[in-house]
Coordinates of C-alpha atoms in Angstrom, one line a residue:
Chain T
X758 CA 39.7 -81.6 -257.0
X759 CA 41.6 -78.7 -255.5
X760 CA 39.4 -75.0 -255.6
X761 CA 40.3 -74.4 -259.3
X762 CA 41.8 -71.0 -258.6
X763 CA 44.9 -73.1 -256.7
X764 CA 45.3 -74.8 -259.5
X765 CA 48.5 -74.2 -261.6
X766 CA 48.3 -74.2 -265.4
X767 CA 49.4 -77.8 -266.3
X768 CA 46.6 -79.2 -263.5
X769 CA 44.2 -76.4 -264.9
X770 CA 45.0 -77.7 -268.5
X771 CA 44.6 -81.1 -267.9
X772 CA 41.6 -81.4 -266.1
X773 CA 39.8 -79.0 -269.1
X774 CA 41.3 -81.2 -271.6
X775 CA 39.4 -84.1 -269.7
X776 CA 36.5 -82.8 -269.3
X777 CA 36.5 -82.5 -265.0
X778 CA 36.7 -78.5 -265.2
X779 CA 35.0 -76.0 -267.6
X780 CA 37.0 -73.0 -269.0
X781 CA 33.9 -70.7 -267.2
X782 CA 34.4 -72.6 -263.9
X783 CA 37.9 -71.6 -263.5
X784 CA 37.2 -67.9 -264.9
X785 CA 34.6 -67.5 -262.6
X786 CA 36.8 -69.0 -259.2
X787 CA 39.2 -66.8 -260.1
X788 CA 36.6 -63.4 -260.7
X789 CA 35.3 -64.8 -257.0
X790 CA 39.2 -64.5 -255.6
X791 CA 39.2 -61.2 -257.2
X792 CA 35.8 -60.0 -256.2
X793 CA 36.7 -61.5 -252.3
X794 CA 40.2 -59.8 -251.9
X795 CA 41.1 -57.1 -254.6
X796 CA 39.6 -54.3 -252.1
X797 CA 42.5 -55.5 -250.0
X798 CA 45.1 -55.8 -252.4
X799 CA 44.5 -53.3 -255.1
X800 CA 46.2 -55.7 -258.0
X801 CA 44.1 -54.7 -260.7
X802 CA 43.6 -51.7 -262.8
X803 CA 40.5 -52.8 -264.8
X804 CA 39.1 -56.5 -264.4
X805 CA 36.6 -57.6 -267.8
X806 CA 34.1 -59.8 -266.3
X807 CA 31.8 -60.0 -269.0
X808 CA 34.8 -60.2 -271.5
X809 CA 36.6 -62.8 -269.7
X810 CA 33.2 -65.0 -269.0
X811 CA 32.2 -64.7 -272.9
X812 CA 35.8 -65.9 -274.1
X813 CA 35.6 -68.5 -271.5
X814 CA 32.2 -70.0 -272.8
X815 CA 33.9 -69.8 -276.3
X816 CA 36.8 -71.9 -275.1
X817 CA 34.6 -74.6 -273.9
X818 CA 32.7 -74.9 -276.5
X819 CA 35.8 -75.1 -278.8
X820 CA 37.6 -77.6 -276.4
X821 CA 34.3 -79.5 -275.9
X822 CA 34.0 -80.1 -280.1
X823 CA 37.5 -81.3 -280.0
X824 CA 39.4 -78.0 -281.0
X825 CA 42.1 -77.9 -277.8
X826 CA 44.6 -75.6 -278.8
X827 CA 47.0 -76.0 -276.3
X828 CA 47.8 -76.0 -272.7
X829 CA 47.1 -72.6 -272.6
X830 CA 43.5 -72.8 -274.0
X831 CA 40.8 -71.5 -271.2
X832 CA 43.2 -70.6 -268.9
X833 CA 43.0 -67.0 -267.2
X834 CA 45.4 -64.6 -267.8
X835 CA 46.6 -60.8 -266.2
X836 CA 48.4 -58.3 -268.2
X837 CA 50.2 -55.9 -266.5
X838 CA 48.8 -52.7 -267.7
X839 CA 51.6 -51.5 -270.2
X840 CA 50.8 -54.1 -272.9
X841 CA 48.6 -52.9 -275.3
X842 CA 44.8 -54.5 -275.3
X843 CA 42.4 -53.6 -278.1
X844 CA 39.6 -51.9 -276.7
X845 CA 40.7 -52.6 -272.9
X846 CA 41.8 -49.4 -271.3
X847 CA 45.9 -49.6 -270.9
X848 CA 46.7 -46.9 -268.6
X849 CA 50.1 -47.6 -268.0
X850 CA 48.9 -46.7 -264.3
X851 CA 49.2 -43.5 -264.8
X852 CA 47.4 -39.9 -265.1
X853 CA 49.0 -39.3 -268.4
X854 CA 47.6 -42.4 -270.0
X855 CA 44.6 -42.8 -267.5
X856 CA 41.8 -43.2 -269.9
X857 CA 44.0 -44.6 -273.0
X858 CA 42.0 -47.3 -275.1
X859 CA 44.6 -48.7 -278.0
X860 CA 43.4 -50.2 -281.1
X861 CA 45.3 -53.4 -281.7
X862 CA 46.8 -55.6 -279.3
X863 CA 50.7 -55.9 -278.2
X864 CA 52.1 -59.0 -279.8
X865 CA 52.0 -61.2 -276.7
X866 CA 48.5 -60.2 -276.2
X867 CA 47.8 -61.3 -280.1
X868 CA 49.8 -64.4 -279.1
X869 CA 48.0 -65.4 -275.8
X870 CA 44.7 -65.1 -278.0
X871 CA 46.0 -67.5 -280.5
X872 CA 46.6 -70.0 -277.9
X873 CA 43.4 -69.3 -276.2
X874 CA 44.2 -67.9 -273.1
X875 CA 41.1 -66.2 -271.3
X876 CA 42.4 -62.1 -270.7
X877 CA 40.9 -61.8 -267.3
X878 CA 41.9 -57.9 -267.1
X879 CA 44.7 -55.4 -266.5
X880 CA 46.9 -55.6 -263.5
X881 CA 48.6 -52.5 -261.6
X882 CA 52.0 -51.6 -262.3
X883 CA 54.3 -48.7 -260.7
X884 CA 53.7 -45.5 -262.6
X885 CA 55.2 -46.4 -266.5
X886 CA 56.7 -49.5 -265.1
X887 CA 59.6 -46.8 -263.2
X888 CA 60.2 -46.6 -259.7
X889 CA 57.4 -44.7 -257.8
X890 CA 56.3 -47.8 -255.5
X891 CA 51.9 -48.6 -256.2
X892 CA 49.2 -49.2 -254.4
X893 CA 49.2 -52.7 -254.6
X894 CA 49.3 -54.5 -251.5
X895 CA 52.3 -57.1 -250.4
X896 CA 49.4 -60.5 -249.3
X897 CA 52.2 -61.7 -247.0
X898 CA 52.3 -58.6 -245.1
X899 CA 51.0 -55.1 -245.4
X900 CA 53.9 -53.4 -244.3
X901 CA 56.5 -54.8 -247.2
X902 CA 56.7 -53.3 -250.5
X903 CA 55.2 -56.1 -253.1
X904 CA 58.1 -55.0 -255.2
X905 CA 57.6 -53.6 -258.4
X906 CA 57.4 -52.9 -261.2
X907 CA 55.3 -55.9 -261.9
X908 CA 53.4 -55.8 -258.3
X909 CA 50.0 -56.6 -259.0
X910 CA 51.0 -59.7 -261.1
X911 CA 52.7 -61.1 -258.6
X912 CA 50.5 -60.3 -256.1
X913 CA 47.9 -61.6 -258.3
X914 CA 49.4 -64.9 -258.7
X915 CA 50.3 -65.7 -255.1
X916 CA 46.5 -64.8 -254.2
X917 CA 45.0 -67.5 -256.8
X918 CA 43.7 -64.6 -259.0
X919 CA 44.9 -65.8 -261.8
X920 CA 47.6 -68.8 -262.6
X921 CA 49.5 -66.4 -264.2
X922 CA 50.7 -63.0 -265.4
X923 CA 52.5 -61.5 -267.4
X924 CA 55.4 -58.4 -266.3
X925 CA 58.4 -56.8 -267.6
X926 CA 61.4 -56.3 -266.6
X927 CA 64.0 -53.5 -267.4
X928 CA 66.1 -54.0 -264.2
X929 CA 64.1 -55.6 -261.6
X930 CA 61.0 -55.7 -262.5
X931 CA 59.9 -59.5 -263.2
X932 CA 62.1 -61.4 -260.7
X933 CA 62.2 -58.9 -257.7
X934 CA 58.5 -58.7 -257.4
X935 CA 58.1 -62.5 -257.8
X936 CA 60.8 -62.9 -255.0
X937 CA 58.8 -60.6 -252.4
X938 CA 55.3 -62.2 -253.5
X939 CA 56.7 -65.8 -253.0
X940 CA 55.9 -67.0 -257.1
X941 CA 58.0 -68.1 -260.0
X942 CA 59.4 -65.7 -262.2
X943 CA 60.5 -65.7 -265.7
X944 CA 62.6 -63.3 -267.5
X945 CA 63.9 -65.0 -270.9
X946 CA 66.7 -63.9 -273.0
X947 CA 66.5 -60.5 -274.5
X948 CA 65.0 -61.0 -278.0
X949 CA 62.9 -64.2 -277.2
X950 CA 59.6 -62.5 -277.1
X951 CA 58.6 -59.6 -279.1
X952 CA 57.6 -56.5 -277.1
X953 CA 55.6 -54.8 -280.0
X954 CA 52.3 -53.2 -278.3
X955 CA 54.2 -52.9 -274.9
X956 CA 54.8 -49.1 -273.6
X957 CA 58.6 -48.8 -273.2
X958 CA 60.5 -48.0 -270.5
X959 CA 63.9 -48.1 -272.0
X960 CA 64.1 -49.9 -275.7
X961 CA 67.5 -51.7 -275.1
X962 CA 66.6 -53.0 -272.0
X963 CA 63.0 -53.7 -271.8
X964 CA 62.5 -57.3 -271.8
X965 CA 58.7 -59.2 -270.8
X966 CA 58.7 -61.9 -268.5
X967 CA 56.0 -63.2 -266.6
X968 CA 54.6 -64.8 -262.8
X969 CA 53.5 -68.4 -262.5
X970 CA 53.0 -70.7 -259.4
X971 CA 55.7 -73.8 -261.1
X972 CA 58.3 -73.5 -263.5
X973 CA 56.6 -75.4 -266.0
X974 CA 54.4 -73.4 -266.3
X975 CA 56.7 -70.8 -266.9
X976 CA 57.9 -73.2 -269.5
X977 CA 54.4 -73.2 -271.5
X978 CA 53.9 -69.6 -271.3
X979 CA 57.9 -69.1 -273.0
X980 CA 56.4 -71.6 -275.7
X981 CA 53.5 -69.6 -276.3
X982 CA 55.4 -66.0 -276.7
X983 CA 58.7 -66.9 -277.6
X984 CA 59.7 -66.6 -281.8
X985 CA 60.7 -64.0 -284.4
X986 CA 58.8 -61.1 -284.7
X987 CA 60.4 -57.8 -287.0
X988 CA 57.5 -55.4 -285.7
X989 CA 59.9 -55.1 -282.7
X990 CA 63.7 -54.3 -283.8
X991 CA 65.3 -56.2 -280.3
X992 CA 63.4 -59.4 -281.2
X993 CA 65.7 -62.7 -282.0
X994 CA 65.5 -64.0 -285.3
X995 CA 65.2 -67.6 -283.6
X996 CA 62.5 -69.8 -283.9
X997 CA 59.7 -70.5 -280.9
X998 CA 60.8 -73.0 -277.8
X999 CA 59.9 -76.5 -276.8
X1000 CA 60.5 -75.5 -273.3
X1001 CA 57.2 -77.6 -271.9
X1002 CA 58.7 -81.0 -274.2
X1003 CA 62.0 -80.6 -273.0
X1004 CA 61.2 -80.3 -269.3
X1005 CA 58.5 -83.2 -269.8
X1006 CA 61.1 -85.9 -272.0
X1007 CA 64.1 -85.0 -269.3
X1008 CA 66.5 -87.8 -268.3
X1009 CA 65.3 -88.3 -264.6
X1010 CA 69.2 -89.4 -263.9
X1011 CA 69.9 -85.9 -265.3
X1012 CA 71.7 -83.8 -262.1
X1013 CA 72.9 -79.7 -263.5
X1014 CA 76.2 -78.7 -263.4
X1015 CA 75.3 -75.2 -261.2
X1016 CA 77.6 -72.2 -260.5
X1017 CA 77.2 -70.7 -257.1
X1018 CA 77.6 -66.6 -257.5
X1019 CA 80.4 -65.6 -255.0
X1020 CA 82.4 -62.5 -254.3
X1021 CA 81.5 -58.1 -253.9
X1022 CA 78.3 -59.2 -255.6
X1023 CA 76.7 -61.8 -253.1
X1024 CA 77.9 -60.1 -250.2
X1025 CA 75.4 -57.6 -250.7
X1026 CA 73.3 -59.9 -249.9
X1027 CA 72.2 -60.1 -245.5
X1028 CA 73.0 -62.7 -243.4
X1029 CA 69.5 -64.4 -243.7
X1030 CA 69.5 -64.3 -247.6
X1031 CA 73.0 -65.5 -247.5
X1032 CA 71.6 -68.3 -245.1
X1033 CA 68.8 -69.2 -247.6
X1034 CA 71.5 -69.8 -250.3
X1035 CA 73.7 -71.8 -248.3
X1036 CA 71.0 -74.1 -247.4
X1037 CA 69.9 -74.8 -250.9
X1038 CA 73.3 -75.1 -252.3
X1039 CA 73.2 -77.8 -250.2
X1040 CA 70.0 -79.3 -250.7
X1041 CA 71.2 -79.3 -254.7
X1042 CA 74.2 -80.8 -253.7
X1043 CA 72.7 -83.7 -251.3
X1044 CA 70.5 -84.4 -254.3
X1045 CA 73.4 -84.8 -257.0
X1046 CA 74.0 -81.5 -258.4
X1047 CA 77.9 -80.8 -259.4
X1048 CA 78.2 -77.3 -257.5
X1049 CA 81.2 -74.7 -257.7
X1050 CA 81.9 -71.4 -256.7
X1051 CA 82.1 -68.7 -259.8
X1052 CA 83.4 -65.0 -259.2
X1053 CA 81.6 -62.5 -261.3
X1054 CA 84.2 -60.7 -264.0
X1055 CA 84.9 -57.1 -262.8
X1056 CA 82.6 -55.7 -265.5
X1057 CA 79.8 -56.3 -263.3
X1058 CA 81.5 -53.8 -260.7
X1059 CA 80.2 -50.8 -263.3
X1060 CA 76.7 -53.0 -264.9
X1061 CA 74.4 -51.5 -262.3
X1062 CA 75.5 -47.9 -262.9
X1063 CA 75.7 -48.8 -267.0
X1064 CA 72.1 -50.0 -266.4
X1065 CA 70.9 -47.0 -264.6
X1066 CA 72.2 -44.8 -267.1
X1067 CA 71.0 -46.5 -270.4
X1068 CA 67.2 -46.6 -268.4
X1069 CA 67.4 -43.0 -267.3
X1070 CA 68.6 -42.0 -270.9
X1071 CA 65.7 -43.5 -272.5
X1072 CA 63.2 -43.4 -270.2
X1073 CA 63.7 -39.4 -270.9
X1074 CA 63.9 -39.8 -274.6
X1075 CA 60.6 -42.1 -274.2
X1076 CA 58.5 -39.6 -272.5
X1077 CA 60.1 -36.4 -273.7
X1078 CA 57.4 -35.1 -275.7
X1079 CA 54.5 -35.7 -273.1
X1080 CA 57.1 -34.3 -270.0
X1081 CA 56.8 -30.7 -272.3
X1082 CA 53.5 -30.7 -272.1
X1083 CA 52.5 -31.9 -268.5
X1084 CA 55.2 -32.3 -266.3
X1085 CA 53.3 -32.1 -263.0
X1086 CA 51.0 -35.2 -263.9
X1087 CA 54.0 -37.9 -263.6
X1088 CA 54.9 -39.6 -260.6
X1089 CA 58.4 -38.0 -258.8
X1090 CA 60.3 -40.6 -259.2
X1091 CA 59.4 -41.0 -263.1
X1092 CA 59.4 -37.6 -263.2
X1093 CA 62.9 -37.1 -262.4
X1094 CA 64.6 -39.8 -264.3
X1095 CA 62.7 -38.4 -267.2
X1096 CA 64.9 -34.7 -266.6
X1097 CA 67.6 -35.9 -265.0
X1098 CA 68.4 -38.7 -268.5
X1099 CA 67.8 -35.7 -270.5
X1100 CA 71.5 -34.2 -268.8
X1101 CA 73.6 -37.8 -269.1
X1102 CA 76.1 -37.1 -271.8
X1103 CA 76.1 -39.0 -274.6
X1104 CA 79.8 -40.1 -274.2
X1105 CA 78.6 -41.9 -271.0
X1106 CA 75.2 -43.6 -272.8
X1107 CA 78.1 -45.1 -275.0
X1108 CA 80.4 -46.3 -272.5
X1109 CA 76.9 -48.5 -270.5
X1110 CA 76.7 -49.8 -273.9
X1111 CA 80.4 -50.8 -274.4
X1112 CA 79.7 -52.2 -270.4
X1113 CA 77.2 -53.9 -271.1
X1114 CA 78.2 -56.1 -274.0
X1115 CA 82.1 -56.4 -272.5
X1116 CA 79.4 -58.2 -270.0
X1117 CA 77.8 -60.5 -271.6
X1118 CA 80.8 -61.5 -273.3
X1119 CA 82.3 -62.1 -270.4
X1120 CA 79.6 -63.9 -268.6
X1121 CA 79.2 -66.3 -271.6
X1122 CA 82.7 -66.7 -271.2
X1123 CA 82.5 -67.6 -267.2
X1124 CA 79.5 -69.5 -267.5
X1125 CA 80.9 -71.2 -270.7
X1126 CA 80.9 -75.1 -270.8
X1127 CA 81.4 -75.0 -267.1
X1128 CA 77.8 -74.5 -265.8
X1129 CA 74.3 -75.4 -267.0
X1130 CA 73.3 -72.2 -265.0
X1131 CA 74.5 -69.7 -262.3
X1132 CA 72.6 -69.6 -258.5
X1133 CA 72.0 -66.3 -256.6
X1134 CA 70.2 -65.1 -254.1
X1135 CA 66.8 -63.6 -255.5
X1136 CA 66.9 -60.2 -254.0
X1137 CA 69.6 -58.6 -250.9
X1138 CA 67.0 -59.3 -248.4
X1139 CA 63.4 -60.4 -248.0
X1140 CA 60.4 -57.7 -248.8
X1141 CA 61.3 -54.0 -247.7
X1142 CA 59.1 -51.2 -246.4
X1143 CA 56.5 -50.0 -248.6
X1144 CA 58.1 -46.5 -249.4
X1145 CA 60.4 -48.4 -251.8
X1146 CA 59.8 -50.8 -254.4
X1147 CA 63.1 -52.4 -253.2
X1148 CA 66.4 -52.6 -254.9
X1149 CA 66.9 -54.8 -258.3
X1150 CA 70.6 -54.3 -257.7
X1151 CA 70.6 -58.5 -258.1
X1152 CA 68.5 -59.0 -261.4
X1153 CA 69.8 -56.1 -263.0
X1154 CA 72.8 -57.5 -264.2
X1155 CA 71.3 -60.0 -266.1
X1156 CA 68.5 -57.6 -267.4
X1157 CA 71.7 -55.4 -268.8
X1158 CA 73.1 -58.7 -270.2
X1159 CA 70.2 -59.6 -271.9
X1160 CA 70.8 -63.5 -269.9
X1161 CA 67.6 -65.4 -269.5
X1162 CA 67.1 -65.6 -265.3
X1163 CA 64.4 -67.1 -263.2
X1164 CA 62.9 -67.0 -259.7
X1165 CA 62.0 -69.5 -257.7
X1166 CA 60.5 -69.2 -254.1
X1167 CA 62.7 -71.6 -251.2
X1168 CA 60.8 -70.7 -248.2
X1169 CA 59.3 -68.5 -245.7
X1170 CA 60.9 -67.0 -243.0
X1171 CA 60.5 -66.9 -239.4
X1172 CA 57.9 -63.6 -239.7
X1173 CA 56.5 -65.1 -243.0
X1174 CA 58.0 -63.6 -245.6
X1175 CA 59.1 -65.6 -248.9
X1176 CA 62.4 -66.0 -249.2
X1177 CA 63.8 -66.9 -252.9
X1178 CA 67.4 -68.0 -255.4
X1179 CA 67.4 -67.3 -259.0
X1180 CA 69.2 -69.3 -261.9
X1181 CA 70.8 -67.4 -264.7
X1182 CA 71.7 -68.9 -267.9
X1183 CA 73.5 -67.9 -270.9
X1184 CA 72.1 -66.2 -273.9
X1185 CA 69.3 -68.0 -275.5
X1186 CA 69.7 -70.9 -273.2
X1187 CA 66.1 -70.8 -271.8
X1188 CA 65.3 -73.8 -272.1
X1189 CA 68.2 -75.0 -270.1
X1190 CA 67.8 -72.3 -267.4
X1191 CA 63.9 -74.1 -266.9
X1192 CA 65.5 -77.8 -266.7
X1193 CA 67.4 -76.5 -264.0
X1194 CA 64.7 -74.4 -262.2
X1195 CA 62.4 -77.3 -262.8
X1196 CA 64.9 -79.6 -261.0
X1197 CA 65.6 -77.8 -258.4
X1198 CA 62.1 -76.8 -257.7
X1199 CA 61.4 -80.7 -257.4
X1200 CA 64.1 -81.2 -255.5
X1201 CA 63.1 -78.7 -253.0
X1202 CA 59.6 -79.6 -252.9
X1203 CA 58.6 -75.9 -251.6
X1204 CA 55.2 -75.3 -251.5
X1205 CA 54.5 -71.6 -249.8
X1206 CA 50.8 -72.4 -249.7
X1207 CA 48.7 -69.1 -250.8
X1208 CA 48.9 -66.2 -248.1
X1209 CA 46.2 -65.1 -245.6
X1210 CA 45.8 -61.9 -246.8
X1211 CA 44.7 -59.9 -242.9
X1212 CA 41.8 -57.2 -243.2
X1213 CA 42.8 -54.1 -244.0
Chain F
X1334 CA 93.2 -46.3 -252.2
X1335 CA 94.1 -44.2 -255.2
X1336 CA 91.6 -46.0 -256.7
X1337 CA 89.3 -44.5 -254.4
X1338 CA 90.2 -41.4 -254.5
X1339 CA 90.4 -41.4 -258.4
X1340 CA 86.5 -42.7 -257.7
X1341 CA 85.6 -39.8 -255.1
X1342 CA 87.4 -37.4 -257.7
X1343 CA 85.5 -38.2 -260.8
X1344 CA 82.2 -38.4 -258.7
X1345 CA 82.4 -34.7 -257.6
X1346 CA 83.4 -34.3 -261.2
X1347 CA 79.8 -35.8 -262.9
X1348 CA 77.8 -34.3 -260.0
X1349 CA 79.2 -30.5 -260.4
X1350 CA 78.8 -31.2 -264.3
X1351 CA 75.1 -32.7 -264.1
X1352 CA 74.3 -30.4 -261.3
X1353 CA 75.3 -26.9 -263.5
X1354 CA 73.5 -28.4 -266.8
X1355 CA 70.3 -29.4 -264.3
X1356 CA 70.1 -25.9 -262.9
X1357 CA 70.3 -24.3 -266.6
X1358 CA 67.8 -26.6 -267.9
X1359 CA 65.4 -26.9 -265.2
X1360 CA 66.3 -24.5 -262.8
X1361 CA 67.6 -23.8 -259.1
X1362 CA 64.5 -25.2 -257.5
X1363 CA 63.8 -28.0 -259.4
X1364 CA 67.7 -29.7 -259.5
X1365 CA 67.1 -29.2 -255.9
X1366 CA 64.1 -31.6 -255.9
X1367 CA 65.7 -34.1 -258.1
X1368 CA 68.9 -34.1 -256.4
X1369 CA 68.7 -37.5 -255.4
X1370 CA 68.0 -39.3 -259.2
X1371 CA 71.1 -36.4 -259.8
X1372 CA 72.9 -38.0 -257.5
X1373 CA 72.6 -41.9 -258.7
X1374 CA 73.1 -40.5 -262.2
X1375 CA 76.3 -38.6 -262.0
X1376 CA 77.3 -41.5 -259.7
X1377 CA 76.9 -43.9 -262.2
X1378 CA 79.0 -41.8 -264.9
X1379 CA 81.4 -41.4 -262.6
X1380 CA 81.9 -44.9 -262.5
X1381 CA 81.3 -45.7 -265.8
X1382 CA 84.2 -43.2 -266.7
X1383 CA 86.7 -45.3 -265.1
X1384 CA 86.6 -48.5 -267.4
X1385 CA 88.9 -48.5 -270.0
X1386 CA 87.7 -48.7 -273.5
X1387 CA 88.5 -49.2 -276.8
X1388 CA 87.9 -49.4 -280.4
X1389 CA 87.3 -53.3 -279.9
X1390 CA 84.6 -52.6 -276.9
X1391 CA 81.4 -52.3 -279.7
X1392 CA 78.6 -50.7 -277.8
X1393 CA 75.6 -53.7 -277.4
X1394 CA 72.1 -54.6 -278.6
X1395 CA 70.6 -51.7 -280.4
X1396 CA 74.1 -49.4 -281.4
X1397 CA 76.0 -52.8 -282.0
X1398 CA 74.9 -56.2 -282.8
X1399 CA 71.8 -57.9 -280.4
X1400 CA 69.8 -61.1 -279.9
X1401 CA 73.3 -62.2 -281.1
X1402 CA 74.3 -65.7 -279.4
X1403 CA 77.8 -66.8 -277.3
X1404 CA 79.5 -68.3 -280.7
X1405 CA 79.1 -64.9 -282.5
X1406 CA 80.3 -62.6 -279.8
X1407 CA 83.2 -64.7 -279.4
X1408 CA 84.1 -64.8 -283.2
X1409 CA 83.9 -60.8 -282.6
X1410 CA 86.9 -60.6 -280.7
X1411 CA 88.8 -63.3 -282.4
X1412 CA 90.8 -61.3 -284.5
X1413 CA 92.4 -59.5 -281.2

């Protein structure tokens, strides 16, 4: 058996189910990973050994007198620090919020628990999930940004901290960071999964996704969160998924019908991203695929700037009350969307939301009939410099859209860096969007391996 | 390339309009430190400002309808 910290969830799952790994073992490999390599990294905001240890000895003993709840039952978890845990500090890594203890738990936290995932601890995210890049270390390379605003889960997963973590996206947030850290990303529908408990960055637009090492496993975490939930007022009033049975009962003579993103959009893109897509384009292609070119409506000439100012508006509305009081403890970046959304005219809040639903109209329309799901390049170019949390300007159209997308890592490039494509599906399609990641992921057969992470 | 210059015109536009209300609200020496957020923002408005709307463009999610599916939106607009 592989060090159980490498494992992914389904392997995890399956060996617990059988009795070949404890819920304790794997808790404890992965408290070893963190214990070894977190100076190095800095992925965590708090870590609950004792907490996660005790939860894990429950879960065995449950699972051991029969009582398996699921795939997710004893497997570790890391919750990027916005989502509320009872009794577990949620600082939103910030001085405002620093020593914050909520009550009650966010409703994917509640959920998780239900399903008996083990809460290994709180992972760092960039100042209120905004801009201002964090401390947390890219395990590929020093020198690159992990991304943000979901860095330490990404960087958590790609280390074998954890099999997976959980982020939020309100541009960039989920995807980019898995692109940089070389891991699957998930960022469903807007609506699927109930945000109640999560600290907002921008209502409208705030949607959770999470970090795993295979799309499956993507797939079982969707099951697990997805579902109606009227605490929040964005949630779906749509049932749960059966993401994990309809990857597992697929037609293995199935091929996807996949539109290739062309045009002002993908030329953003540099030549070695636009290399990366060309070559799995035609991997996808060699291996059966029906692939065509797709040109973006012009809508999505304006969706960036619609996003920006629908974030900026309510990121200031969000935080008003606690910028009167202490200004000068926010991060500058979150700082000055915070004054700088308190000028945008309303008139022009109005017109991103016209934008953005013209948009999603429109790419409902485009993707239509025609495509099971759209390909893209995962980011403009591999990981930046660390003085940015590099640009989202590729997933945040589909963030604005509300349209499910996913990440999946292709390869790493000549200096070692993980280069990756995303799928985007239409609305409320996320099951789809996985049978195509899943496929393509298998026919790809990429396997990054986990990064040497060099001394600091 | 009237289209850009419509583009250049309206961006001068926003930014002299965000700048003026950031220096009354925060001051001279704060819009000075935030003049590059000022600058993405009035930016974006700019754009924004050139898309034609109308009373059939229904602002999304939380000011229109959301978690709404493809079949709905499209029955939205098929009275036009």
């Amino acid at each position: 058996m592989s060090r159980p910290s490498t494992l992914t969830i389904s392997q995890a799952s399956r060996l617990i189910a059988s009795g070949e790994l404890s819920p304790v073992e794997l808790v404890q490999d992965c408290l070893d990973v963190i214990e070894k390599l977190e100076p190095r990294l800095r992925a965590w905001e708090t870590i609950d050994r004792p907490g996660a240890l005790e939860a894990a000895r429950v879960a065995g003993k449950e699972i051991s007198d029969g009582g398996v709840r699921g795939p997710l039952h004893g497997i570790p978890v890391g919750l990027k620090d916005i989502y509320f845990t009872a009794g577990m500090r949620t600082s939103m890594s910030s001085r405002v919020y620093a020593n914050f203890i909520p009550e009650y738990d966010a409703a994917a936290v509640e959920s998780l628990k239900a399903s008996g995932a083990i809460i290994l601890g709180k992972t760092v995210t960039t100042e209120f999930a905004s801009g201002d890049p964090s401390p947390t270390i890219n395990p590929w390379n020093k020198n690159r940004t992990p991304g943000g605003s979901s860095s330490g889960s990404s960087v958590a997963v790609a280390v074998g901290m954890c099999p997976v973590a959980t982020g939020s996206q309100t541009a960039g947030s989920v995807n980019r960071p898995a692109a940089y850290n070389g891991v699957v990303g998930l960022k469903p529908t807007y609506g699927r999964v109930s945000r109640w408990g999560v600290f907002p960055v921008s209502w409208t637009l705030d949607t959770l996704g999470w970090m795993t090492r295979e799309v499956r496993d993507a797939a079982i975490m969707l099951d697990a969160l997805s579902g109606y939930d009227p605490r929040d007022p964005g949630s779906a009033n749509r049932p749960p998924t059966a993401a994990t049975l309809s990857l597992d009962y697929e037609d293995p003579m199935w091929t996807p019908r996949i539109g290739i993103v062309a045009g002002p959009f993908a030329d953003k893109a540099d030549l070695e991203t636009k290399a990366n897509l060309h070559e799995v384009s035609e991997a996808l292609v060699a291996a059966g695929a029906i692939v065509d070119f797709i040109d973006l409506p012009d809508s999505v000439l304006g969706i960036n700037e619609a996003q920006a100012v629908i974030d900026y508006s309510e990121c200031a509305q969000v935080h008003r009350e606690m910028h009167d009081k202490r200004a000068i403890d926010f991060a500058p970046n979150v700082r000055s969307r915070i004054e700088v959304g308190q000028l945008i005219p309303a008139s022009a809040y109005v017109q991103a939301q016209q934008l953005r639903h013209r948009f999603r109209r429109e790419m409902e329309d485009a993707i239509g009939g025609a495509f099971d799901a759209l390909l893209a390049p995962a980011t403009p170019s591999v990981a930046p410099a660390p003085e940015t949390t590099g640009s989202p300007a590729f997933q945040a159209p589909w963030t604005t859209a509300g349209l499910p997308a996913l990440n999946i890592p292709t390869k790493l490039n000549p200096a070692g860096l993980p280069l990756g494509v995303q799928f985007i599906a239409r609305g409320f399609e996320d099951e789809r969007l996985l049978r195509v990641g899943r496929w393509a992921e298998r026919t790809l057969a990429v396997d990054l391996g986990t990064p040497e992470v060099a001394p600091r | 390339m009237s289209e850009m210059n419509e583009l250049e015109r309206a961006r001068e536009n926003s930014y002299l309009k965000l700048r003026e209300a950031s220096t009354t609200l925060w001051g001279e020496e704060r819009t000075g430190e935030v003049e590059s957020t000022l600058r993405i923002a009035s930016d974006a408005i700019a754009r924004l400002s050139l898309f034609k709307f109308d009373h059939t463009d229904s602002p999304g999610f939380f000011l229109g309808d959301f978690g709404v599916d493809a079949e709905s939106t499209n029955m939205e607009k098929a009275g036009e």
